[in-house]
Coordinates of C-alpha atoms in Angstrom, one line a residue:
M1 CA 27.5 -24.3 -42.5
P2 CA 26.7 -22.4 -44.9
F3 CA 23.2 -21.6 -42.2
L4 CA 25.1 -20.0 -39.5
G5 CA 23.8 -16.4 -38.3
Q6 CA 21.3 -16.9 -40.6
D7 CA 17.5 -18.3 -40.6
W8 CA 16.8 -20.6 -43.6
R9 CA 12.9 -21.3 -43.2
S10 CA 13.0 -16.9 -43.9
P11 CA 10.0 -16.9 -46.4
G12 CA 10.7 -16.1 -50.2
Q13 CA 14.6 -17.6 -49.9
S14 CA 16.6 -20.7 -50.8
W15 CA 20.0 -21.8 -51.1
V16 CA 22.1 -23.4 -53.8
K17 CA 25.9 -25.3 -54.1
T18 CA 27.9 -24.3 -57.0
A19 CA 31.0 -24.3 -57.5
D20 CA 31.9 -21.1 -55.3
G21 CA 29.4 -22.8 -52.9
W22 CA 26.2 -21.9 -51.0
T23 CA 24.9 -19.3 -52.7
R24 CA 21.9 -17.4 -51.8
F25 CA 18.5 -16.5 -53.7
L26 CA 15.6 -15.0 -54.0
D27 CA 11.5 -16.6 -56.0
E28 CA 10.3 -14.5 -57.9
K29 CA 7.7 -14.4 -55.5
S30 CA 9.9 -11.9 -53.4
G31 CA 10.9 -9.9 -56.2
G32 CA 14.7 -11.4 -56.8
Y33 CA 16.1 -13.7 -59.7
V34 CA 16.1 -17.7 -60.2
G35 CA 19.0 -19.5 -61.6
D36 CA 20.0 -16.4 -63.6
I37 CA 23.5 -15.9 -61.3
S38 CA 24.6 -12.7 -63.2
S39 CA 21.6 -10.3 -62.9
F40 CA 22.4 -12.0 -58.3
C41 CA 25.2 -10.7 -58.5
K42 CA 24.4 -7.3 -59.7
K43 CA 21.0 -7.7 -57.0
D44 CA 24.1 -8.3 -54.1
D45 CA 26.5 -5.9 -55.5
H46 CA 23.3 -3.5 -55.5
N47 CA 22.5 -4.6 -51.3
K48 CA 26.2 -4.5 -50.5
E49 CA 26.8 -1.5 -51.2
N50 CA 23.5 0.0 -49.5
I51 CA 25.0 -2.0 -46.1
F52 CA 28.6 -0.6 -47.1
N53 CA 26.6 3.4 -46.7
S54 CA 24.9 2.4 -43.8
L55 CA 27.9 0.8 -42.4
N56 CA 29.1 4.6 -42.7
Y57 CA 26.5 6.6 -41.9
D58 CA 26.5 4.5 -38.4
V59 CA 30.8 5.1 -38.1
A60 CA 30.4 8.9 -38.5
A61 CA 27.6 8.9 -35.8
K62 CA 29.4 7.5 -33.4
K63 CA 31.8 9.3 -34.3
R64 CA 30.4 12.7 -34.1
K65 CA 28.6 11.2 -30.6
K66 CA 32.2 10.0 -29.2
D67 CA 33.3 13.9 -29.7
L68 CA 30.5 14.9 -28.4
L69 CA 31.5 13.1 -25.1
N70 CA 34.7 14.1 -25.7
N71 CA 34.3 18.0 -25.8
K72 CA 32.3 17.8 -22.0
A73 CA 34.8 15.1 -20.7
K74 CA 37.0 16.4 -17.5
I75 CA 39.9 18.2 -17.6
Q76 CA 43.1 16.0 -17.4
Y77 CA 46.9 16.9 -16.8
F78 CA 50.0 15.6 -17.0
H79 CA 53.5 16.7 -15.9
Q80 CA 55.2 18.9 -18.8
E81 CA 58.8 20.3 -17.1
K82 CA 58.1 23.2 -14.2
W83 CA 53.4 23.3 -15.3
I84 CA 50.7 20.6 -15.6
Y85 CA 49.0 20.0 -19.4
V86 CA 46.0 19.8 -19.9
H87 CA 44.3 17.8 -22.8
K88 CA 40.2 16.8 -23.2
G89 CA 40.8 12.9 -24.9
S90 CA 39.0 10.2 -25.3
T91 CA 38.3 7.8 -21.9
K92 CA 40.3 5.1 -24.3
E93 CA 43.8 7.1 -24.7
R94 CA 44.6 6.8 -20.3
H95 CA 48.4 7.0 -20.5
G96 CA 49.7 9.9 -19.9
Y97 CA 47.3 11.9 -17.9
C98 CA 46.8 12.2 -14.6
T99 CA 44.0 12.1 -11.3
L100 CA 44.4 15.1 -8.3
G101 CA 46.8 12.5 -6.7
E102 CA 49.2 12.4 -9.8
A103 CA 49.5 16.2 -10.0
F104 CA 49.2 16.9 -6.0
N105 CA 52.8 15.0 -6.4
R106 CA 53.9 16.5 -10.0
L107 CA 53.2 20.1 -8.9
D108 CA 55.9 20.9 -6.3
F109 CA 53.8 22.0 -3.5
S110 CA 57.0 21.7 -1.0
S111 CA 59.2 24.4 -2.5
A112 CA 55.9 26.3 -2.3
I113 CA 55.9 26.1 1.2
L114 CA 58.5 27.9 2.2
D115 CA 57.2 30.8 -0.4
S116 CA 55.6 32.8 1.5
R117 CA 53.0 34.0 -0.5
R118 CA 52.4 30.4 -1.4
F119 CA 52.1 28.8 2.1
N120 CA 49.0 30.1 2.7
Y121 CA 47.4 28.3 -0.7
V122 CA 49.4 24.7 -0.4
V123 CA 47.9 24.9 3.4
R124 CA 44.5 25.6 2.5
L125 CA 44.6 23.0 -0.6
L126 CA 45.7 20.4 2.6
E127 CA 43.2 21.1 4.3
L128 CA 40.8 20.8 2.0
I129 CA 42.0 17.7 0.8
A130 CA 41.9 16.4 4.9
K131 CA 38.3 16.7 4.6
S132 CA 36.7 14.7 1.8
Q133 CA 40.2 14.0 -0.7
L134 CA 41.8 11.6 1.3
T135 CA 40.0 8.6 -0.7
S136 CA 40.8 9.7 -3.4
L137 CA 44.3 9.4 -3.8
S138 CA 47.0 6.7 -4.4
G139 CA 49.2 5.4 -2.0
I140 CA 52.4 7.4 -3.1
A141 CA 50.0 10.8 -3.3
Q142 CA 48.9 10.2 -0.1
K143 CA 52.3 8.9 1.8
N144 CA 53.4 12.7 -0.1
Y145 CA 50.5 14.9 1.0
M146 CA 52.0 13.1 5.0
N147 CA 55.3 14.3 4.0
I148 CA 54.7 18.3 2.4
L149 CA 52.7 17.7 6.3
E150 CA 55.2 17.2 8.1
K151 CA 57.4 19.9 6.2
V152 CA 54.6 22.7 7.3
V153 CA 54.6 21.6 10.3
Q154 CA 58.8 21.8 11.8
K155 CA 58.5 24.9 9.6
V156 CA 55.8 26.4 12.0
L157 CA 57.8 24.8 14.1
E158 CA 61.2 26.5 13.3
D159 CA 59.2 30.3 12.3
Q160 CA 56.4 30.3 14.4
Q161 CA 53.9 31.3 12.2
N162 CA 51.3 31.2 11.5
I163 CA 50.7 28.8 14.4
R164 CA 47.0 28.4 14.4
L165 CA 46.1 27.7 11.1
I166 CA 48.5 24.8 11.5
R167 CA 46.3 23.8 14.6
E168 CA 43.8 24.1 12.3
L169 CA 44.4 21.7 9.1
L170 CA 45.8 18.5 12.1
Q171 CA 42.5 18.7 13.9
T172 CA 40.3 18.2 10.7
L173 CA 43.1 16.2 9.4
Y174 CA 42.9 13.4 13.1
T175 CA 39.1 14.4 13.0
S176 CA 38.9 12.7 9.0
L177 CA 41.2 9.9 10.0
C178 CA 39.3 9.0 12.9
T179 CA 36.5 8.1 10.9
L180 CA 38.2 6.3 8.3
V181 CA 40.1 4.2 10.9
Q182 CA 36.7 3.3 12.2
R183 CA 34.8 2.2 9.2
V184 CA 38.3 -0.2 8.0
G185 CA 37.0 -2.3 5.0
K186 CA 34.9 0.4 3.8
S187 CA 37.3 2.9 3.7
V188 CA 40.0 2.8 1.2
L189 CA 43.2 3.6 2.2
V190 CA 45.6 2.8 0.5
G191 CA 48.8 0.9 3.5
N192 CA 48.4 -1.4 6.9
I193 CA 45.4 -0.3 9.4
N194 CA 48.9 0.4 11.6
M195 CA 50.7 2.8 9.6
W196 CA 47.6 5.4 9.6
V197 CA 48.2 4.9 13.7
H198 CA 51.2 5.9 13.4
R199 CA 50.6 8.5 12.1
M200 CA 47.2 9.5 13.4
E201 CA 50.3 9.5 16.6
S202 CA 52.3 12.0 14.1
I203 CA 49.9 14.5 14.2
L204 CA 48.8 13.9 17.6
H205 CA 52.5 14.7 18.7
W206 CA 52.5 17.6 16.4
Q207 CA 49.8 19.4 18.1
Q208 CA 51.5 18.8 21.3
Q209 CA 54.0 20.2 19.6
L210 CA 52.8 23.4 18.6
N211 CA 51.0 23.9 21.5
N212 CA 53.8 23.9 23.8
I213 CA 55.3 27.1 21.7
Q214 CA 56.1 30.2 23.7
I215 CA 56.6 32.6 21.3
T216 CA 59.5 35.0 23.1
R217 CA 60.0 39.2 23.0
P218 CA 62.4 40.3 20.1
A219 CA 65.1 41.9 21.3
F220 CA 64.8 44.9 18.9
K221 CA 64.1 48.2 20.1
G222 CA 63.4 49.5 17.5
T223 CA 59.7 51.5 16.3
T224 CA 57.4 49.2 17.8
L225 CA 53.4 49.3 16.1
T226 CA 52.6 51.5 18.8
D227 CA 55.1 53.9 18.8
L228 CA 53.7 54.9 15.0
P229 CA 50.8 57.5 14.6
L230 CA 47.2 56.1 15.6
C231 CA 46.4 56.4 11.4
L232 CA 49.2 54.3 11.2
Q233 CA 48.3 51.0 13.1
L234 CA 44.5 51.8 12.8
N235 CA 45.7 51.4 8.9
I236 CA 47.2 48.2 9.5
M237 CA 44.5 46.7 11.4
Q238 CA 42.9 47.3 7.8
R239 CA 44.9 45.2 6.3
L240 CA 43.7 42.0 8.8
S241 CA 41.9 39.8 7.6
D242 CA 40.9 37.7 9.9
G243 CA 38.3 39.0 13.2
R244 CA 40.8 36.4 14.9
D245 CA 43.8 38.0 14.3
L246 CA 42.1 41.7 15.3
V247 CA 41.2 40.0 18.8
S248 CA 45.2 38.9 19.5
L249 CA 46.1 42.2 18.4
G250 CA 44.2 43.8 20.8
Q251 CA 45.3 42.1 23.6
V252 CA 49.2 43.5 23.3
A253 CA 48.5 46.7 24.6
P254 CA 45.5 48.9 26.1
D255 CA 46.0 51.1 23.2
L256 CA 45.2 48.3 20.5
Q257 CA 42.6 47.3 22.5
V258 CA 40.9 50.8 21.8
L259 CA 42.1 50.5 18.3
S260 CA 40.0 47.2 17.8
E261 CA 37.0 47.4 18.9
D262 CA 36.9 49.9 16.1
R263 CA 32.8 49.5 15.1
L264 CA 34.2 51.2 11.6
L265 CA 37.0 48.2 11.7
W266 CA 35.0 45.2 12.3
K267 CA 32.1 47.1 9.1
K268 CA 35.2 47.2 6.7
L269 CA 36.1 42.9 7.6
C270 CA 31.6 42.9 6.8
Q271 CA 31.3 43.9 4.4
Y272 CA 35.4 42.6 3.0
H273 CA 34.4 38.7 3.6
F274 CA 30.2 39.2 3.5
T275 CA 27.4 40.0 0.9
D276 CA 25.0 42.4 2.1
R277 CA 22.1 40.0 1.8
Q278 CA 24.2 37.6 4.0
I279 CA 24.6 40.4 6.3
R280 CA 21.5 41.5 6.4
K281 CA 19.6 38.7 7.8
R282 CA 22.2 38.6 10.5
L283 CA 21.9 41.9 12.2
I284 CA 22.9 42.2 15.9
L285 CA 22.2 45.8 17.5
S286 CA 23.6 46.5 21.2
D287 CA 22.9 48.1 23.7
K288 CA 23.3 51.6 22.9
G289 CA 20.4 50.4 19.8
Q290 CA 23.7 50.3 17.5
L291 CA 24.1 47.8 14.9
D292 CA 27.5 45.3 16.3
W293 CA 29.5 44.4 13.5
K294 CA 32.2 42.9 15.8
K295 CA 29.6 39.9 16.9
M296 CA 28.0 40.4 13.5
Y297 CA 31.1 39.3 12.4
F298 CA 32.1 36.1 14.2
K299 CA 28.4 35.2 13.5
L300 CA 28.4 35.6 10.0
I301 CA 31.5 32.8 10.2
R302 CA 29.5 30.8 11.6
C303 CA 27.1 31.0 8.8
Y304 CA 29.3 31.5 5.6
P305 CA 32.1 31.4 3.9
R306 CA 34.6 33.6 4.6
K307 CA 36.7 35.2 1.2
E308 CA 39.8 33.2 0.4
Q309 CA 43.0 35.9 -0.2
Y310 CA 46.7 34.5 -1.6
G311 CA 49.1 36.4 -2.4
D312 CA 50.4 34.0 -5.0
T313 CA 47.9 31.5 -6.7
L314 CA 47.9 29.1 -9.3
Q315 CA 47.4 29.9 -13.1
L316 CA 44.4 28.0 -15.8
C317 CA 45.6 29.3 -19.3
R318 CA 42.5 28.9 -20.9
H319 CA 44.0 28.4 -24.1
C320 CA 47.5 26.5 -24.2
H321 CA 45.3 24.5 -20.4
I322 CA 48.2 24.7 -19.0
L323 CA 48.1 24.7 -15.4
S324 CA 51.6 25.9 -13.2
W325 CA 52.3 29.0 -10.6
K326 CA 51.6 33.0 -10.8
G327 CA 55.0 33.9 -12.4
T328 CA 55.7 31.0 -14.3
D329 CA 55.8 31.6 -17.6
H330 CA 55.2 28.7 -20.2
P331 CA 54.6 28.7 -24.1
C332 CA 51.1 30.4 -24.7
T333 CA 50.6 30.5 -28.6
A334 CA 47.4 32.9 -28.1
N335 CA 48.4 36.3 -29.3
N336 CA 47.5 37.9 -25.9
P337 CA 48.6 35.7 -23.0
E338 CA 47.7 37.9 -20.2
T339 CA 44.0 37.0 -20.8
C340 CA 44.2 34.2 -20.9
S341 CA 45.1 32.9 -17.7
T342 CA 42.6 32.9 -14.6
S343 CA 43.5 32.0 -11.4
L344 CA 42.2 28.9 -9.3
S345 CA 41.1 28.8 -5.1
P346 CA 42.1 25.7 -4.0
Q347 CA 38.9 23.7 -4.8
D348 CA 38.9 25.0 -7.7
F349 CA 41.7 23.0 -8.8
I350 CA 40.4 20.5 -6.7
N351 CA 37.0 21.0 -8.8
L352 CA 39.6 19.8 -11.8
F353 CA 39.6 16.1 -11.0
R354 CA 36.3 15.5 -10.2
F355 CA 34.9 13.0 -12.7

């Protein structure tokens, strides 16, 4: 039908069958030309030109809008040798990009836990994923997560170090899994529910193994911490960033107990982790009318997050958009590569993949 998509009843229009097919004409009242094929063709060419220019304008406007959205798009990642390359692409170009789970798989966290400088970083990342990001991982990423966790536990059992840190990680993960398993059908845990029940049983077994650890005193009979001058002992204590470590250290010997109660030591610890405003809101006075910095510290950690401290962190190059561990060279094209690199905390790493 020549009128498909057109209203042939529109005023001022008429259709004439010619050798080339049906042709639309405008009558004199509408300012068109009747019977003059050449004049109509000129008018029709003019209309086509206007339509073409209008289409070009619409395409250009849509392209500018698309580019604006792409600039605001979340950063995507894909693996490239020992680093992850960051690219801001359109949503249609998904091939080659990855989510948090894929980035977690491609960054070699299994080897990172063997490095003492990166161990705490990886553990903190596992803890944050356990709290809120488990359901965003793919099945392969969830399996990889459990494999890395098993290696972490085995390392702690062998070295007998960072026991409390891993206990807290396992407890956080177990609590999250209990919540997700109870809401089965609503959660998006990948795999059979019996598999996750088995994994929860493994977590309980690891917790039992950690509780049965008995740290033996080394046979080394050289210089110990208590043999050092008091100023050196106090200097060593000032380098501890966790108040619970100070309390544990004070339980080793009576002399260390006295040093662990030093007010200046706890004051510096509070000022390191918290701001002056936070400290002023949680003032506690002792029986002698002085500020009890030790009690204030444990009250502050229940109200505010502590400052995180890591020996090594992931680095993001703002110029090349490459993610890598500190000390891992990448082909940066900037004039001053050192100024383009920024450290990412575990939470910053997770935030990069939030859409």
